[in-house]
Amino acid sequence: MTSLETLNLEIDGPRATIELNRPDKKNAMNPQMHRDMNRALDLIEADGNVKAVVATGKGDSFSAGMDLEECFLRPFDDPMEFYRTNKVALDWFMRIKAFPAVTVAKVNGLSFGGGVLLAGLCDLAIASEKALFGLSEINFGIFPAGGATWATAHNLPRKAALYYILTGDRFTGAQAAEYGLVNKAVPHDRLDAETDRLVGMLVNKNPVTLALAKQVYEHNRATDLPAAIDYDQAKLWELSRLTSNEWINVALKQFEKRAYQPGLKTYQRAEVPS
Ligand code: COA
C-alpha cells in the first residue's frame, strides 16, 4: 500500500484501490488530494498490470466534493492561483474518464458535488444503501461545474438531472441505482463483497479488450450508425493486432472445442501464449 498525503493506494495484481483519506473533512477534495490523485493514476499506469481501479472513501463519506475553502474561497482573489489549483482537478477528472483500466466507484457514504462527479465519471459504480447523493452547488449559488453537469446529464434521466441540479435535493443509493448513476445499491455490509465480485468479473478479461471496449462505447454513443460501424471495424482490427488475434486464436478455438460457452463465462486466458 502506498500512502499519499490524502489518499491510500493499494495495487494488488490486476486490482487497484484508491481510498480518499480525509475522513474528518468528509473526504472533500483539496488541492493536495487533486495532486495525489494524479500521482495515484501515474503509479497505476506505470504498474502496467492493473485492469480495474476501485475509488472509494475512508469513513462515512465517499466524498463531499471540492474543498470549498481550499479550492474556491482561498485562491479566488488570485486568478492564476485559482486557475492552477482547479486545473489539477480538471486534469484528473478528464483522465479518470478516459482511463485505460476499468474504473469502479464504491460509494460508501455521503457523495456531494465532486463526489457525484467522480461516481458519474467512473465506468461502473456500486453504492451502499447508506449512500446519500446531492448536487449542492445550487445551494452556494453556482451550477455543477468541472464536468459535474456533464456527468449528471450522462448518468441521470433529464427530469431527474434537472431536479437535482436545480434544487440541491438529495437522493439515496437506491434512487441512484434507479436513475442509473450506479449499477446497484446494496446493504452497507455487502458493499465490499459486491465490489469484489464485480472486479472479479473484470480481471480475467484481456486488458486491451477492456480498454478498447470503453473507447468504442464512448465514441459510438455520440455518433450515428455508419460512423459507429466505421470506427468499431477499425478498432476491432487494432484490437486483433494488439492482442495477437487472441479472440480468434485462443477464445474461439476454445469455443470450437466446446471447452466453454461465451454466453456464460470468459475463455481461459491462462492458455494465451506470452
Ligand atoms: N469543502 C470543505 N470542507 C468540507 C466540505 C467541503 N466540500 N464538506 C465538508 N467539509 C468539512 C466541514 O466544514 C467540517 O469541517 P470542520 O470540522 O472544520 O467544521 C467537516 O468537513 C465535517 O463536515 P460536517 O458538515 O460537520 O459533517 P456533516 O455530516 O454534518 O455534513 C455535509 C456533511 C456533506 C452535508 C456537509 O459537510 C456539507 O454540506 N458539505 C458541503 C458539501 C458541498 O457543497 N459539496 C459540493 C462541493 S463541489
Tab-separated table of C-alpha atoms and ligand atoms in Angstrom:
chain	number	residue	atom	x	y	z
A	1	MET	CA	0.000	0.000	0.000
A	2	THR	CA	1.257	3.486	-0.885
A	3	SER	CA	0.095	6.242	1.448
A	4	LEU	CA	-0.031	9.595	-0.256
A	5	GLU	CA	-0.865	12.620	1.875
A	6	THR	CA	-4.618	12.435	1.230
A	7	LEU	CA	-5.080	9.049	-0.436
A	8	ASN	CA	-4.288	5.431	0.161
A	9	LEU	CA	-3.352	3.496	-2.946
A	10	GLU	CA	-3.251	-0.269	-2.991
A	11	ILE	CA	-2.171	-2.203	-6.071
A	12	ASP	CA	-2.767	-5.925	-5.863
A	13	GLY	CA	-2.043	-7.612	-9.205
A	14	PRO	CA	-4.763	-6.565	-11.650
A	15	ARG	CA	-6.727	-4.636	-8.978
A	16	ALA	CA	-6.039	-1.173	-7.606
A	17	THR	CA	-7.930	0.690	-4.911
A	18	ILE	CA	-7.765	4.424	-4.346
A	19	GLU	CA	-9.192	5.407	-0.975
A	20	LEU	CA	-9.848	9.108	-0.392
A	21	ASN	CA	-8.423	9.750	3.039
A	22	ARG	CA	-9.663	12.973	4.608
A	23	PRO	CA	-12.450	11.453	6.699
A	24	ASP	CA	-12.554	14.418	9.095
A	25	LYS	CA	-13.416	16.614	6.130
A	26	LYS	CA	-15.839	14.091	4.637
A	27	ASN	CA	-13.153	13.362	2.017
A	28	ALA	CA	-13.566	16.804	0.464
A	29	MET	CA	-11.082	17.113	-2.393
A	30	ASN	CA	-8.495	19.755	-1.541
A	31	PRO	CA	-5.626	20.804	-3.836
A	32	GLN	CA	-3.332	18.188	-2.264
A	33	MET	CA	-5.874	15.471	-2.983
A	34	HIS	CA	-6.067	16.590	-6.616
A	35	ARG	CA	-2.275	16.350	-6.871
A	36	ASP	CA	-2.323	12.984	-5.105
A	37	MET	CA	-4.999	11.678	-7.432
A	38	ASN	CA	-2.868	12.487	-10.476
A	39	ARG	CA	0.065	10.787	-8.753
A	40	ALA	CA	-2.024	7.689	-7.950
A	41	LEU	CA	-3.141	7.436	-11.579
A	42	ASP	CA	0.511	7.812	-12.666
A	43	LEU	CA	1.524	4.941	-10.358
A	44	ILE	CA	-1.294	2.713	-11.584
A	45	GLU	CA	-0.428	3.390	-15.215
A	46	ALA	CA	3.267	2.821	-14.553
A	47	ASP	CA	2.475	-0.532	-12.923
A	48	GLY	CA	1.092	-1.690	-16.268
A	49	ASN	CA	-0.873	-4.678	-14.910
A	50	VAL	CA	-3.952	-3.058	-13.419
A	51	LYS	CA	-7.263	-3.875	-15.083
A	52	ALA	CA	-9.714	-2.442	-12.538
A	53	VAL	CA	-9.429	0.604	-10.287
A	54	VAL	CA	-11.830	0.991	-7.373
A	55	ALA	CA	-12.353	4.504	-5.995
A	56	THR	CA	-13.793	4.768	-2.519
A	57	GLY	CA	-13.709	6.891	0.617
A	58	LYS	CA	-12.498	6.331	4.150
A	59	GLY	CA	-15.018	6.677	6.947
A	60	ASP	CA	-18.667	7.579	6.467
A	61	SER	CA	-18.207	9.544	3.228
A	62	PHE	CA	-17.362	8.821	-0.365
A	63	SER	CA	-16.597	12.496	-0.953
A	64	ALA	CA	-18.188	15.828	-0.067
A	65	GLY	CA	-16.825	17.149	-3.374
A	66	MET	CA	-14.456	20.008	-3.964
A	67	ASP	CA	-12.987	21.555	-0.839
A	68	LEU	CA	-14.993	24.770	-0.851
A	69	GLU	CA	-12.451	26.677	1.198
A	70	GLU	CA	-9.152	25.453	-0.219
A	71	CYS	CA	-10.185	25.197	-3.878
A	72	PHE	CA	-12.585	28.129	-4.222
A	73	LEU	CA	-12.625	30.606	-1.343
A	74	ARG	CA	-8.931	30.995	-0.541
A	75	PRO	CA	-7.390	31.143	-4.039
A	76	PHE	CA	-10.238	33.190	-5.544
A	77	ASP	CA	-8.553	36.595	-5.306
A	78	ASP	CA	-5.516	35.404	-7.259
A	79	PRO	CA	-6.814	34.401	-10.720
A	80	MET	CA	-3.703	32.424	-11.718
A	81	GLU	CA	-3.599	30.610	-8.389
A	82	PHE	CA	-7.313	29.817	-8.752
A	83	TYR	CA	-6.759	28.575	-12.310
A	84	ARG	CA	-3.751	26.428	-11.375
A	85	THR	CA	-5.454	24.931	-8.321
A	86	ASN	CA	-8.502	23.862	-10.229
A	87	LYS	CA	-6.703	22.784	-13.411
A	88	VAL	CA	-5.049	19.959	-11.446
A	89	ALA	CA	-8.547	18.751	-10.559
A	90	LEU	CA	-9.905	19.092	-14.080
A	91	ASP	CA	-6.897	17.152	-15.362
A	92	TRP	CA	-7.612	14.055	-13.307
A	93	PHE	CA	-11.372	14.272	-13.900
A	94	MET	CA	-10.725	14.005	-17.644
A	95	ARG	CA	-8.042	11.412	-17.068
A	96	ILE	CA	-10.164	9.079	-14.968
A	97	LYS	CA	-12.996	9.238	-17.504
A	98	ALA	CA	-10.631	8.042	-20.258
A	99	PHE	CA	-8.524	5.767	-18.059
A	100	PRO	CA	-7.473	2.541	-19.808
A	101	ALA	CA	-8.346	0.301	-16.841
A	102	VAL	CA	-11.993	-0.079	-15.833
A	103	THR	CA	-12.918	2.343	-13.058
A	104	VAL	CA	-15.404	1.362	-10.363
A	105	ALA	CA	-16.819	3.789	-7.799
A	106	LYS	CA	-17.542	2.099	-4.480
A	107	VAL	CA	-19.826	4.736	-2.973
A	108	ASN	CA	-19.650	4.073	0.734
A	109	GLY	CA	-21.479	7.136	2.084
A	110	LEU	CA	-22.020	10.857	1.551
A	111	SER	CA	-21.408	11.948	-2.023
A	112	PHE	CA	-21.878	15.615	-2.879
A	113	GLY	CA	-20.875	17.754	-5.873
A	114	GLY	CA	-17.494	16.393	-6.958
A	115	GLY	CA	-18.435	13.103	-5.273
A	116	VAL	CA	-21.361	12.732	-7.690
A	117	LEU	CA	-18.967	13.726	-10.461
A	118	LEU	CA	-16.473	11.007	-9.510
A	119	ALA	CA	-19.186	8.344	-9.313
A	120	GLY	CA	-20.517	9.552	-12.666
A	121	LEU	CA	-17.134	9.556	-14.395
A	122	CYS	CA	-16.304	6.012	-13.298
A	123	ASP	CA	-17.314	3.288	-15.746
A	124	LEU	CA	-19.196	1.307	-13.123
A	125	ALA	CA	-20.434	2.049	-9.635
A	126	ILE	CA	-21.883	0.285	-6.622
A	127	ALA	CA	-23.432	2.227	-3.775
A	128	SER	CA	-24.167	1.382	-0.207
A	129	GLU	CA	-27.817	1.753	0.674
A	130	LYS	CA	-26.468	4.236	3.231
A	131	ALA	CA	-25.053	6.472	0.484
A	132	LEU	CA	-26.586	9.901	0.095
A	133	PHE	CA	-26.002	11.957	-3.040
A	134	GLY	CA	-26.533	15.631	-3.719
A	135	LEU	CA	-25.644	18.358	-6.184
A	136	SER	CA	-25.260	21.068	-3.573
A	137	GLU	CA	-23.753	23.671	-5.936
A	138	ILE	CA	-27.078	25.484	-6.343
A	139	ASN	CA	-27.101	25.931	-2.548
A	140	PHE	CA	-23.951	28.039	-2.747
A	141	GLY	CA	-25.078	29.896	-5.822
A	142	ILE	CA	-23.495	28.116	-8.788
A	143	PHE	CA	-24.353	25.240	-11.101
A	144	PRO	CA	-22.402	21.941	-11.032
A	145	ALA	CA	-19.195	22.661	-12.942
A	146	GLY	CA	-15.888	20.954	-13.701
A	147	GLY	CA	-17.769	18.209	-15.538
A	148	ALA	CA	-20.396	17.656	-12.825
A	149	THR	CA	-23.298	18.798	-15.022
A	150	TRP	CA	-21.902	16.627	-17.828
A	151	ALA	CA	-21.649	13.619	-15.506
A	152	THR	CA	-25.172	14.245	-14.216
A	153	ALA	CA	-26.603	14.627	-17.724
A	154	HIS	CA	-24.841	11.446	-18.846
A	155	ASN	CA	-25.938	9.317	-15.910
A	156	LEU	CA	-29.399	10.505	-14.890
A	157	PRO	CA	-32.598	10.898	-16.918
A	158	ARG	CA	-33.333	14.540	-17.888
A	159	LYS	CA	-36.060	15.352	-15.384
A	160	ALA	CA	-34.135	13.771	-12.527
A	161	ALA	CA	-30.904	15.523	-13.574
A	162	LEU	CA	-32.575	18.929	-13.753
A	163	TYR	CA	-34.450	18.341	-10.496
A	164	TYR	CA	-31.244	17.686	-8.551
A	165	ILE	CA	-29.230	20.375	-10.356
A	166	LEU	CA	-31.901	22.998	-9.698
A	167	THR	CA	-32.998	22.064	-6.174
A	168	GLY	CA	-29.895	20.643	-4.481
A	169	ASP	CA	-32.193	17.994	-3.003
A	170	ARG	CA	-30.598	14.717	-2.005
A	171	PHE	CA	-31.090	11.163	-3.288
A	172	THR	CA	-30.311	7.768	-1.834
A	173	GLY	CA	-28.176	4.890	-3.085
A	174	ALA	CA	-31.351	3.058	-4.129
A	175	GLN	CA	-32.505	6.099	-6.141
A	176	ALA	CA	-29.043	6.392	-7.702
A	177	ALA	CA	-29.429	2.785	-8.892
A	178	GLU	CA	-32.899	3.526	-10.251
A	179	TYR	CA	-31.598	6.505	-12.257
A	180	GLY	CA	-28.523	4.625	-13.475
A	181	LEU	CA	-25.847	6.647	-11.693
A	182	VAL	CA	-24.755	3.398	-10.030
A	183	ASN	CA	-25.165	-0.157	-11.249
A	184	LYS	CA	-26.673	-1.273	-7.974
A	185	ALA	CA	-27.218	-0.316	-4.370
A	186	VAL	CA	-26.519	-2.948	-1.757
A	187	PRO	CA	-26.812	-3.196	2.016
A	188	HIS	CA	-23.793	-1.484	3.551
A	189	ASP	CA	-22.327	-4.711	4.893
A	190	ARG	CA	-22.391	-6.203	1.353
A	191	LEU	CA	-20.582	-3.302	-0.332
A	192	ASP	CA	-17.074	-4.784	-0.186
A	193	ALA	CA	-18.210	-8.252	-1.284
A	194	GLU	CA	-20.328	-6.928	-4.177
A	195	THR	CA	-17.499	-4.698	-5.378
A	196	ASP	CA	-15.050	-7.611	-5.193
A	197	ARG	CA	-17.478	-9.766	-7.153
A	198	LEU	CA	-17.757	-7.118	-9.871
A	199	VAL	CA	-13.997	-6.597	-10.041
A	200	GLY	CA	-13.567	-10.389	-10.158
A	201	MET	CA	-15.604	-10.457	-13.383
A	202	LEU	CA	-13.280	-7.891	-14.962
A	203	VAL	CA	-9.827	-9.088	-14.026
A	204	ASN	CA	-9.909	-12.302	-16.064
A	205	LYS	CA	-10.537	-10.379	-19.289
A	206	ASN	CA	-7.929	-9.164	-21.745
A	207	PRO	CA	-6.910	-5.630	-20.624
A	208	VAL	CA	-6.543	-4.372	-24.201
A	209	THR	CA	-10.071	-5.538	-24.934
A	210	LEU	CA	-11.381	-3.783	-21.815
A	211	ALA	CA	-9.673	-0.517	-22.795
A	212	LEU	CA	-10.873	-0.624	-26.398
A	213	ALA	CA	-14.399	-1.667	-25.397
A	214	LYS	CA	-14.582	1.529	-23.322
A	215	GLN	CA	-13.284	3.650	-26.206
A	216	VAL	CA	-15.762	2.136	-28.642
A	217	TYR	CA	-18.651	2.651	-26.226
A	218	GLU	CA	-17.774	6.308	-25.611
A	219	HIS	CA	-17.257	7.056	-29.287
A	220	ASN	CA	-20.261	5.149	-30.595
A	221	ARG	CA	-22.832	6.535	-28.188
A	222	ALA	CA	-22.094	10.008	-29.540
A	223	THR	CA	-22.233	9.251	-33.247
A	224	ASP	CA	-24.505	7.921	-35.996
A	225	LEU	CA	-24.576	4.280	-37.085
A	226	PRO	CA	-22.382	4.485	-40.218
A	227	ALA	CA	-19.675	6.391	-38.333
A	228	ALA	CA	-20.014	3.983	-35.399
A	229	ILE	CA	-19.561	0.956	-37.642
A	230	ASP	CA	-16.563	2.514	-39.384
A	231	TYR	CA	-14.987	3.210	-36.000
A	232	ASP	CA	-15.640	-0.181	-34.462
A	233	GLN	CA	-14.333	-2.031	-37.529
A	234	ALA	CA	-11.087	-0.084	-37.311
A	235	LYS	CA	-10.870	-0.675	-33.556
A	236	LEU	CA	-11.570	-4.383	-34.000
A	237	TRP	CA	-8.551	-4.746	-36.253
A	238	GLU	CA	-6.476	-2.657	-33.861
A	239	LEU	CA	-7.585	-4.981	-31.056
A	240	SER	CA	-6.767	-8.072	-33.104
A	241	ARG	CA	-3.290	-6.828	-33.844
A	242	LEU	CA	-2.534	-5.622	-30.313
A	243	THR	CA	-3.620	-8.957	-28.832
A	244	SER	CA	-2.048	-11.265	-31.461
A	245	ASN	CA	-5.551	-12.216	-32.584
A	246	GLU	CA	-6.338	-13.691	-29.172
A	247	TRP	CA	-10.081	-13.726	-29.845
A	248	ILE	CA	-9.590	-15.993	-32.878
A	249	ASN	CA	-6.526	-17.987	-31.806
A	250	VAL	CA	-7.492	-18.646	-28.213
A	251	ALA	CA	-11.089	-17.736	-27.380
A	252	LEU	CA	-12.869	-19.005	-30.466
A	253	LYS	CA	-10.571	-22.055	-30.704
A	254	GLN	CA	-11.724	-22.969	-27.189
A	255	PHE	CA	-15.306	-22.489	-28.311
A	256	GLU	CA	-14.700	-24.673	-31.366
A	257	LYS	CA	-13.614	-27.448	-28.979
A	258	ARG	CA	-16.747	-26.711	-26.901
A	259	ALA	CA	-14.448	-26.001	-23.962
A	260	TYR	CA	-16.694	-23.170	-22.797
A	261	GLN	CA	-19.843	-21.234	-23.627
A	262	PRO	CA	-19.178	-17.494	-24.181
A	263	GLY	CA	-22.747	-16.744	-23.129
A	264	LEU	CA	-21.878	-17.970	-19.664
A	265	LYS	CA	-18.251	-17.121	-18.998
A	266	THR	CA	-14.884	-15.908	-20.304
A	267	TYR	CA	-12.391	-18.152	-22.081
A	268	GLN	CA	-9.286	-19.410	-20.276
A	269	ARG	CA	-6.599	-16.762	-20.676
A	270	ALA	CA	-4.025	-18.988	-18.962
A	271	GLU	CA	-3.589	-20.631	-22.370
A	272	VAL	CA	-2.641	-17.351	-24.035
A	273	PRO	CA	0.954	-17.610	-25.248
A	274	SER	CA	3.082	-14.927	-23.623
B	1	COA	N1	-15.334	21.556	1.497
B	1	COA	C1	-14.652	21.873	2.611
B	1	COA	N2	-14.929	21.355	3.828
B	1	COA	C2	-15.927	20.465	3.903
B	1	COA	C3	-16.679	20.083	2.785
B	1	COA	C4	-16.343	20.659	1.535
B	1	COA	N3	-16.952	20.316	0.394
B	1	COA	N4	-17.609	19.182	3.163
B	1	COA	C5	-17.431	19.010	4.480
B	1	COA	N5	-16.428	19.776	4.935
B	1	COA	C6	-15.937	19.894	6.302
B	1	COA	C7	-16.916	20.635	7.197
B	1	COA	O1	-16.850	22.032	7.003
B	1	COA	C8	-16.433	20.182	8.553
B	1	COA	O2	-15.239	20.865	8.839
B	1	COA	P1	-14.887	21.346	10.351
B	1	COA	O3	-14.773	20.076	11.139
B	1	COA	O4	-13.617	22.081	10.179
B	1	COA	O5	-16.037	22.196	10.793
B	1	COA	C9	-16.091	18.716	8.292
B	1	COA	O6	-15.864	18.618	6.904
B	1	COA	C10	-17.182	17.768	8.659
B	1	COA	O7	-18.382	18.168	7.994
B	1	COA	P2	-19.785	18.419	8.725
B	1	COA	O8	-20.517	19.474	7.962
B	1	COA	O9	-19.590	18.653	10.180
B	1	COA	O10	-20.463	16.991	8.517
B	1	COA	P3	-21.999	16.631	8.396
B	1	COA	O11	-22.077	15.139	8.377
B	1	COA	O12	-22.797	17.338	9.438
B	1	COA	O13	-22.463	17.197	6.959
B	1	COA	C11	-22.282	17.530	4.602
B	1	COA	C12	-21.944	16.629	5.791
B	1	COA	C13	-21.635	16.887	3.382
B	1	COA	C14	-23.824	17.588	4.404
B	1	COA	C15	-21.756	18.979	4.842
B	1	COA	O14	-20.411	18.890	5.309
B	1	COA	C16	-21.777	19.825	3.589
B	1	COA	O15	-22.809	20.377	3.247
B	1	COA	N6	-20.620	19.942	2.896
B	1	COA	C17	-20.523	20.681	1.680
B	1	COA	C18	-20.959	19.801	0.517
B	1	COA	C19	-20.834	20.512	-0.808
B	1	COA	O16	-21.412	21.556	-1.020
B	1	COA	N7	-20.110	19.889	-1.726
B	1	COA	C20	-20.018	20.361	-3.062
B	1	COA	C21	-18.656	20.771	-3.405
B	1	COA	S1	-18.498	20.886	-5.177
